[in-house]
Each structure stands twice: as C-alpha cells, then as structure tokens.
Amino acid sequence: MKVVITGSTGFIGINLVEELYNKHELVLLVRSGKSYPQLGRFPKAKIVAVNFDNQKELEMACKGSEIVVHLAGLLPNSTSSVKEIYSVNAGLAGNMIRAAIRSKSVKQFILCSTAFIDWFAGMSQPKETVYTASKLEGEKVVKQEASGAKIPLTIIRPGFIYGEGNPGMFPIFKLIKSGLFFYVGTGTHDFELTHVRDLTRFIKLVINNRKAFDKTFIVSCYRTFSFKQFVESISKALNVRSPSRHLSPTLVKIGLKIVDLTKSITKINLPISMDTFYTFTCPRKFDVTAAKRELNFETNMDQGKEISKLVKSFTILTQRQ
C-alpha cells in the first residue's frame, strides 16, 4: 500500500520507516527548505518537501496514497510558545486530515497522539499542561473531520517513548551519574515505558486493519513499576549509587510556574517544564486492554535489556566528548 508519513525524521518516524520500508510504498513528508541526510538510507521511499501550512501542497502530496500516518508534533519539553505548540499539535493534525479527505484516495487516517490525555480511572489527570491539551485538541479536530467525511480513523496513544538511539533520557542519566539527581516527591508512583519498536509494530498492525477502524488504542507496557525502581535500574547500569534526595512537589511546581511567568523578562529557560514535571511525577497506569482485546497485541520488549542498551549508548557518547 502507498503510505504517507509525517514526522519521518523524528525518533518514532525513523523507526516506523524502518518497520514499513520493505512492505509498503512510502511517501515521507518533510518541511521544505531543510536537508534530511538521515533519510538517505531509504532510497525507495519518496521524499516530498512541503509547506505544512499550505493545504494545496498537502493535498497533492496525499493524492494516490491509501494510508496517512500523522506522527509530526511538538514534545512536552518543547521551548516553543503556546501558540506554536497548538499550531503544530492541533492545527497541523487538522491540515493533514483535510488533505487526506480531499485526496479522494486515502482509506485510513492514523493519528499518533499521547496516552497522557487518558489517565487510568481514579488517577490524577493533568490536562492543564499545554502538551496534553494541544494533543487532545488535535484529536477532537481529526475526529470531527473524519466523522463528517466518513474516512476510517485510528488514534494511537503511546506512553513514554524510549529506545536505543533516543537521547531523550540522557539528561536524567547525566544527573544520576553526577549525583545531582533528586526525586520530586517519594518516587514511589506508578511509572510506565513504551519501547519505540513496540509502537511501530502496533502501527504496522493497524494499517488497513478494519478491526482498528474508528478506534482509539493506548500502547504501553502491561506491567508498571515505580519511578524509583526505574531510577535505581539506571543507577545500577551506570554503576553508581542510587539517588536518595527528595524535594517537595509543591515547591518545585511553584518554582517552575514562577520561572514560566517571568522568563520573558529573566530569559531563563530551564530544561524542565510543567509538562515534563507532570510526566515524571504523576502516577501512570494506563488501560491498555483495548489493544489486547481488539487486536491481540501486547508489548514484548525487555525493558531491563533495553534500558541497559540506552545506558551503554550514553556511556559511549560521554566518553567521546
């Protein structure tokens, strides 16, 4: 099948291209005016440079394709403005579903959202974060457009993505190794991880799968663990002492809000935002039963081994610096 992918140059995107490369005809939409050498190893894929704000260009790029997988988005640690985050996470999602509909050829639209907008029943639900609110808005826009046009829609909500080649966890590794890491709160809250290979395997499974049409699925690990256990496993892999310091969540939250409100004057940009604060401090235990019930899917990557691989990559990188 001919599959259009947005966000193909990102961590999830590159892994998805690898997953689908030998089975589907791929059209990779990239932002015009930039070079993307990382896509050079996929010579059979068609790379199309577009202006993502130009509806006509998007429609032309989707013409003749049967599936659109929309991955592009801004992450919780983004330093972009609120307007920019909504423009990408909600506005671009709307542009892509409209392009898919007007192409007259697309038979399924797959949206990669986030599990953080659908916390397990009874858990805190921090929709006040810009990231979760913008992703939720993106879902609403896509659902409305798809419903009106009667185009099959599949929404995938992954948890915290990790995997070899993703430096997103390296700041945590660095803090643990240097002895500067501290827990916000007790660290005993539920924590989960979603390996990128499990996610791409699931996306591959739902492509042109009628059982996945007009459904929403959470993709995350089946057995959670505490955040403290996660940190201790990293400490063990790094061969350093496990962190023991704790800070009050209330004080950290107040401090972050003050920095956020005054950063236009102080020009202070911290590597942690309110969105990342919630990501690492709120209990996370997602209901992943729909994927098992509807599609007989379970995550199967060995978290211990994969975290060890990540730590090894981090160690090699720091030795080179």
Coordinates of N, CA and C in Angstrom, one line a residue, residues 172-179 230-243 307-316:
I172 N 18.6 12.7 32.3 CA 18.3 12.0 33.5 C 19.5 11.2 33.9
F173 N 20.1 10.5 32.9 CA 21.3 9.6 33.1 C 22.4 10.5 33.6
K174 N 22.6 11.7 33.0 CA 23.7 12.6 33.4 C 23.5 13.0 34.8
L175 N 22.3 13.4 35.2 CA 22.1 13.8 36.6 C 22.3 12.7 37.6
I176 N 21.9 11.5 37.3 CA 22.1 10.3 38.2 C 23.6 10.0 38.3
K177 N 24.3 10.1 37.2 CA 25.8 9.8 37.2 C 26.5 10.8 38.0
S178 N 26.1 12.1 37.9 CA 26.9 13.1 38.6 C 26.5 13.3 40.0
G179 N 25.4 12.5 40.5 CA 25.0 12.6 41.8 C 24.1 13.8 42.1
F230 N 12.7 2.5 38.4 CA 13.2 2.9 37.1 C 14.6 3.6 37.3
V231 N 14.6 4.5 38.2 CA 15.9 5.3 38.5 C 16.9 4.4 39.1
E232 N 16.5 3.4 39.9 CA 17.5 2.5 40.5 C 18.1 1.6 39.5
S233 N 17.3 1.2 38.5 CA 17.8 0.3 37.4 C 18.9 1.1 36.6
I234 N 18.7 2.4 36.4 CA 19.6 3.2 35.7 C 20.9 3.3 36.5
S235 N 20.7 3.6 37.8 CA 21.9 3.7 38.7 C 22.7 2.4 38.6
K236 N 22.1 1.3 38.7 CA 22.8 0.0 38.6 C 23.5 -0.2 37.3
A237 N 22.9 0.2 36.2 CA 23.6 0.1 34.9 C 24.7 1.0 34.8
L238 N 24.6 2.2 35.4 CA 25.7 3.2 35.4 C 26.8 2.9 36.5
N239 N 26.5 1.9 37.3 CA 27.4 1.5 38.4 C 27.7 2.7 39.4
V240 N 26.6 3.4 39.7 CA 26.7 4.5 40.7 C 25.7 4.3 41.8
R241 N 25.9 5.0 42.9 CA 24.9 4.9 44.0 C 23.6 5.5 43.6
S242 N 22.5 4.8 44.1 CA 21.2 5.3 43.8 C 20.9 6.6 44.5
P243 N 20.2 7.5 43.8 CA 19.8 8.8 44.5 C 18.9 8.6 45.7
I307 N 16.9 -0.7 28.6 CA 17.5 0.4 29.4 C 19.0 0.3 29.5
S308 N 19.5 -1.0 29.6 CA 20.9 -1.2 29.6 C 21.6 -0.8 28.3
K309 N 20.9 -1.0 27.2 CA 21.4 -0.6 25.9 C 21.5 0.9 25.8
L310 N 20.5 1.6 26.3 CA 20.5 3.0 26.4 C 21.6 3.6 27.2
V311 N 21.8 3.0 28.4 CA 22.9 3.4 29.3 C 24.2 3.2 28.6
K312 N 24.4 2.1 27.9 CA 25.6 1.9 27.2 C 25.9 2.9 26.1
S313 N 24.8 3.3 25.4 CA 25.0 4.3 24.3 C 25.4 5.7 25.0
F314 N 24.7 6.0 26.1 CA 25.1 7.2 26.9 C 26.5 7.2 27.3
T315 N 27.0 6.1 27.8 CA 28.4 6.0 28.3 C 29.4 6.2 27.2
I316 N 29.1 5.6 26.0 CA 30.0 5.7 24.8 C 30.0 7.1 24.4

